[in-house]
Coordinates of C-alpha atoms in Angstrom, one line a residue:
M240 CA -37.3 -5.4 41.0
N241 CA -37.6 -2.1 39.2
R242 CA -38.5 -2.7 35.6
L243 CA -38.0 -0.4 32.6
H244 CA -41.4 -0.2 31.0
T245 CA -40.8 0.1 27.3
G246 CA -43.4 0.5 24.6
F247 CA -43.3 0.2 20.8
I248 CA -45.5 2.2 18.5
G249 CA -45.2 0.2 15.3
T250 CA -44.0 -3.4 15.4
G251 CA -42.3 -3.8 12.1
R252 CA -38.9 -5.4 11.3
I253 CA -36.6 -3.3 13.6
A254 CA -39.1 -3.4 16.4
R255 CA -39.4 -7.2 16.1
A256 CA -35.6 -7.6 16.2
M257 CA -35.4 -5.4 19.3
I258 CA -38.3 -7.2 21.0
A259 CA -36.5 -10.5 20.3
G260 CA -33.3 -9.2 21.9
L261 CA -35.1 -7.7 24.9
A262 CA -37.6 -10.5 25.6
E263 CA -35.3 -12.5 28.0
K264 CA -34.4 -9.5 30.1
E265 CA -36.2 -9.6 33.4
T266 CA -35.5 -5.9 34.0
I267 CA -37.6 -4.8 31.0
R268 CA -41.4 -4.9 30.6
L269 CA -42.6 -4.7 27.0
Y270 CA -45.7 -3.2 25.4
G271 CA -46.7 -2.8 21.8
F272 CA -49.2 -1.1 19.6
D273 CA -49.7 -1.4 15.9
T274 CA -52.5 -0.2 13.6
Q275 CA -52.4 -3.7 12.0
Q276 CA -54.0 -5.9 14.7
A277 CA -52.6 -9.0 13.2
A278 CA -49.0 -7.7 13.5
I279 CA -49.2 -6.9 17.3
E280 CA -51.1 -10.2 17.9
G281 CA -48.3 -12.1 16.1
I282 CA -45.6 -10.3 18.2
A283 CA -47.6 -11.0 21.5
A284 CA -47.9 -14.7 20.6
D285 CA -44.1 -15.1 20.0
Y286 CA -42.8 -12.8 22.8
P287 CA -43.7 -11.5 26.3
V288 CA -45.2 -8.3 24.9
E289 CA -48.5 -6.8 26.2
A290 CA -50.6 -5.7 23.2
C291 CA -52.1 -2.3 23.7
P292 CA -55.2 -0.9 21.9
S293 CA -53.9 2.6 21.3
V294 CA -50.9 5.0 21.6
A295 CA -52.7 6.5 24.6
A296 CA -52.5 3.1 26.3
I297 CA -48.7 2.8 25.4
A298 CA -48.1 6.3 27.0
G299 CA -50.0 5.2 30.1
K300 CA -48.0 2.1 30.6
A301 CA -44.5 2.9 29.3
S302 CA -41.9 5.5 30.3
V303 CA -39.8 4.7 27.3
I304 CA -41.7 4.9 24.0
I305 CA -40.0 3.7 20.8
L306 CA -41.3 5.3 17.7
S307 CA -40.7 2.5 15.1
V308 CA -43.1 3.7 12.4
K309 CA -42.3 4.7 8.8
P310 CA -41.0 8.3 8.4
Y311 CA -44.2 9.4 6.6
Q312 CA -46.2 8.2 9.5
I313 CA -44.4 10.0 12.3
E314 CA -46.2 13.3 12.2
S315 CA -49.7 11.8 12.6
V316 CA -48.4 9.5 15.4
L317 CA -46.9 12.5 17.3
E318 CA -50.2 14.4 16.8
E319 CA -52.0 11.6 18.5
L320 CA -49.4 10.9 21.1
K321 CA -48.8 14.6 22.2
A322 CA -51.7 14.9 24.7
Y323 CA -50.5 11.9 26.7
L324 CA -46.9 12.8 27.2
N325 CA -45.3 14.2 30.3
E326 CA -41.8 15.0 31.6
N327 CA -41.2 11.4 32.6
H328 CA -41.5 10.0 29.1
L329 CA -38.5 9.3 26.9
L330 CA -39.1 9.1 23.1
I331 CA -36.8 7.1 21.0
S332 CA -37.2 7.4 17.2
V333 CA -35.9 4.9 14.7
A334 CA -37.5 6.8 11.8
A335 CA -34.9 7.6 9.2
G336 CA -34.6 11.3 8.2
I337 CA -36.6 12.6 11.2
S338 CA -34.7 15.0 13.4
S339 CA -35.1 15.3 17.2
E340 CA -36.1 18.9 16.6
F341 CA -38.9 17.8 14.3
I342 CA -40.2 15.6 17.1
R343 CA -39.8 18.2 19.8
Q344 CA -41.6 20.8 17.9
R345 CA -44.6 18.5 17.6
T346 CA -44.6 17.2 21.2
G347 CA -43.3 20.1 23.4
D348 CA -40.0 21.7 24.6
S349 CA -39.7 19.5 27.7
V350 CA -40.2 16.2 25.9
K351 CA -37.0 14.1 25.9
V352 CA -36.1 12.7 22.5
I353 CA -33.3 10.4 21.3
R354 CA -32.8 9.7 17.7
V355 CA -31.3 6.4 16.6
M356 CA -30.3 4.7 13.4
P357 CA -30.1 0.9 13.7
N358 CA -29.5 -1.5 10.8
T359 CA -30.8 -4.8 9.6
P360 CA -28.0 -7.1 11.1
A361 CA -30.0 -6.4 14.3
F362 CA -32.0 -9.5 13.2
A363 CA -28.9 -11.6 13.8
G364 CA -28.1 -9.8 17.0
E365 CA -25.2 -8.0 15.3
G366 CA -26.7 -4.7 14.6
M367 CA -24.9 -1.3 14.6
T368 CA -27.0 1.5 16.1
A369 CA -26.0 5.2 16.1
L370 CA -27.6 7.3 18.8
S371 CA -27.9 11.1 19.3
R372 CA -29.7 13.0 22.0
G373 CA -32.2 15.8 21.6
A374 CA -32.1 19.1 23.5
A375 CA -33.9 17.8 26.6
A376 CA -32.4 14.4 26.9
T377 CA -30.0 13.6 29.8
D378 CA -27.0 11.4 30.3
E379 CA -29.3 8.9 32.0
D380 CA -31.6 9.0 29.0
I381 CA -28.9 8.2 26.5
A382 CA -27.6 5.4 28.8
T383 CA -31.1 3.9 28.8
A384 CA -31.2 4.0 25.0
E385 CA -27.8 2.4 24.8
E386 CA -29.0 -0.4 27.2
L387 CA -32.0 -1.1 24.9
F388 CA -30.1 -1.2 21.7
R389 CA -27.2 -3.2 23.0
A390 CA -29.7 -6.1 23.0
I391 CA -29.4 -6.2 19.2
G392 CA -25.7 -5.3 18.7
R393 CA -23.3 -2.5 19.2
T394 CA -24.0 1.2 19.8
L395 CA -22.2 4.5 19.1
I396 CA -23.2 7.9 20.4
L397 CA -22.9 10.7 17.9
D398 CA -23.7 14.4 17.6
E399 CA -27.0 14.6 15.6
Q400 CA -25.3 16.5 12.8
L401 CA -23.4 13.3 12.0
M402 CA -26.5 11.0 11.8
D403 CA -26.7 11.5 8.0
A404 CA -23.2 10.0 7.8
A405 CA -24.1 7.2 10.1
T406 CA -27.2 6.5 8.0
A407 CA -25.2 6.4 4.8
L408 CA -22.5 4.1 6.3
S409 CA -24.1 1.7 8.7
G410 CA -27.9 2.2 8.0
S411 CA -27.5 1.6 4.3
G412 CA -24.2 -0.3 4.7
P413 CA -25.6 -3.8 4.9
A414 CA -26.8 -3.5 1.3
Y415 CA -23.3 -2.6 0.2
M416 CA -21.9 -5.6 2.1
F417 CA -24.5 -7.9 0.5
H418 CA -23.6 -6.5 -2.9
I419 CA -19.9 -7.3 -2.2
I420 CA -20.7 -10.8 -1.0
A421 CA -22.8 -11.5 -4.1
S422 CA -20.1 -10.2 -6.4
L423 CA -17.3 -12.2 -4.7
A424 CA -19.5 -15.3 -4.8
Q425 CA -20.1 -14.7 -8.5
G426 CA -16.4 -14.7 -9.0
G427 CA -16.2 -18.0 -7.2
V428 CA -18.9 -19.5 -9.4
Q429 CA -17.0 -18.3 -12.5
C430 CA -14.0 -20.2 -11.1
G431 CA -16.0 -23.4 -10.8
L432 CA -17.7 -23.3 -7.3
S433 CA -21.3 -24.0 -6.7
R434 CA -23.4 -20.9 -5.9
G435 CA -24.1 -22.1 -2.3
D436 CA -20.4 -22.9 -1.6
A437 CA -19.3 -19.6 -3.1
V438 CA -21.7 -17.6 -0.9
L439 CA -20.6 -19.5 2.2
L440 CA -17.0 -18.8 1.5
A441 CA -17.6 -15.1 0.7
A442 CA -19.9 -14.4 3.6
Q443 CA -18.0 -16.3 6.3
T444 CA -14.8 -14.6 5.0
M445 CA -16.4 -11.1 5.4
Y446 CA -17.7 -12.1 8.8
G447 CA -14.3 -13.2 10.0
A448 CA -12.5 -10.2 8.6
A449 CA -15.0 -7.9 10.3
K450 CA -14.4 -9.6 13.6
M451 CA -10.6 -9.1 13.2
A452 CA -11.2 -5.4 12.3
L453 CA -13.5 -4.9 15.3
A454 CA -10.9 -6.4 17.7
G455 CA -9.1 -3.1 17.2
H456 CA -5.6 -4.4 17.5
R457 CA -4.6 -3.5 13.9
S458 CA -5.9 -1.0 11.3
P459 CA -7.6 -2.3 8.1
E460 CA -4.5 -1.3 6.2
E461 CA -2.3 -3.4 8.4
L462 CA -4.6 -6.3 8.2
I463 CA -4.5 -6.1 4.4
R464 CA -0.7 -6.2 4.5
D465 CA -0.8 -9.3 6.8
V466 CA -2.7 -11.2 4.1
T467 CA -0.7 -10.1 1.1
T468 CA 2.4 -11.8 0.0
P469 CA 4.5 -10.2 -2.7
G470 CA 3.8 -11.9 -6.0
G471 CA 1.0 -14.0 -4.5
T472 CA -2.7 -14.5 -5.1
T473 CA -3.9 -11.7 -2.9
E474 CA -1.6 -9.2 -4.5
A475 CA -3.0 -10.2 -7.9
G476 CA -6.6 -9.7 -6.8
L477 CA -5.8 -6.4 -5.1
K478 CA -4.1 -5.1 -8.2
V479 CA -7.4 -5.4 -10.0
M480 CA -9.2 -3.6 -7.2
D481 CA -6.6 -0.8 -7.4
E482 CA -6.8 -0.5 -11.2
R483 CA -10.6 -0.2 -11.1
N484 CA -10.3 2.2 -8.1
I485 CA -12.7 0.2 -6.0
R486 CA -11.8 2.2 -2.9
Q487 CA -12.9 5.4 -4.5
I488 CA -16.1 3.8 -5.7
L489 CA -17.0 2.8 -2.2
V490 CA -16.1 6.2 -0.8
D491 CA -18.4 7.8 -3.4
T492 CA -21.1 5.3 -2.5
V493 CA -21.2 6.5 1.1
S494 CA -21.1 10.1 0.0
A495 CA -24.0 9.7 -2.3
A496 CA -26.1 8.1 0.4
E497 CA -25.2 10.8 2.9
A498 CA -26.2 13.5 0.5
R499 CA -29.6 11.8 -0.1
S500 CA -30.1 11.5 3.7
R501 CA -29.6 15.2 4.0
E502 CA -32.1 15.9 1.2
L503 CA -34.7 13.7 3.0
M504 CA -34.2 15.3 6.4
K505 CA -37.2 16.8 8.3

């Protein structure tokens, strides 16, 4: 059996979520390196991951290298990794705000790079990951990256110029969703529900509504109309949302996050 040898440099939250999703796949062999020895030892204890002592060891064992370090760490990691890379390596970066060109300039013109933006629902196996390819990456490379990230949810291939928008919408989006859940739950508490019951009602309702939207049979606008009866309770609630212009507030929320993502881009 041919195995895809995949190494992680950095074993933080997103890396752990990916490793959990990939651990049961017999076609993938996993390796990991972390400057925090306890972190990689913990991962190796929980999952079939071979702990490596250095980035050089990762490059020697893995053809796919996932750069899952913080953005401020990426340059020093690339500096150390560069000498061990060849044309057979594929670098996949999950570092927010780091362009594929930034990585290419620090590793070489022939190095294949794919930039990705996952999000935290990956921990529940329901992540959304946007992917874009660098100049040297091939169709086969992007297919490999998709295979890996489908282990933690859905994927979408975008031009890299749209990655700031993806960062603003899906990368930061879970925080917006949690804010909405918390706010709806507070409304339920105000109406007499316990906090726990209100959170359950709000969160499961959002989850179910999201599944209906993802089914793709009807647009969000059509789904709103399906729930709304003239003169009924839903219409009363939507009227408040329209009066407060909640739609525009959410549009502006994404726009502000996208602008900040552009400011942080390297």
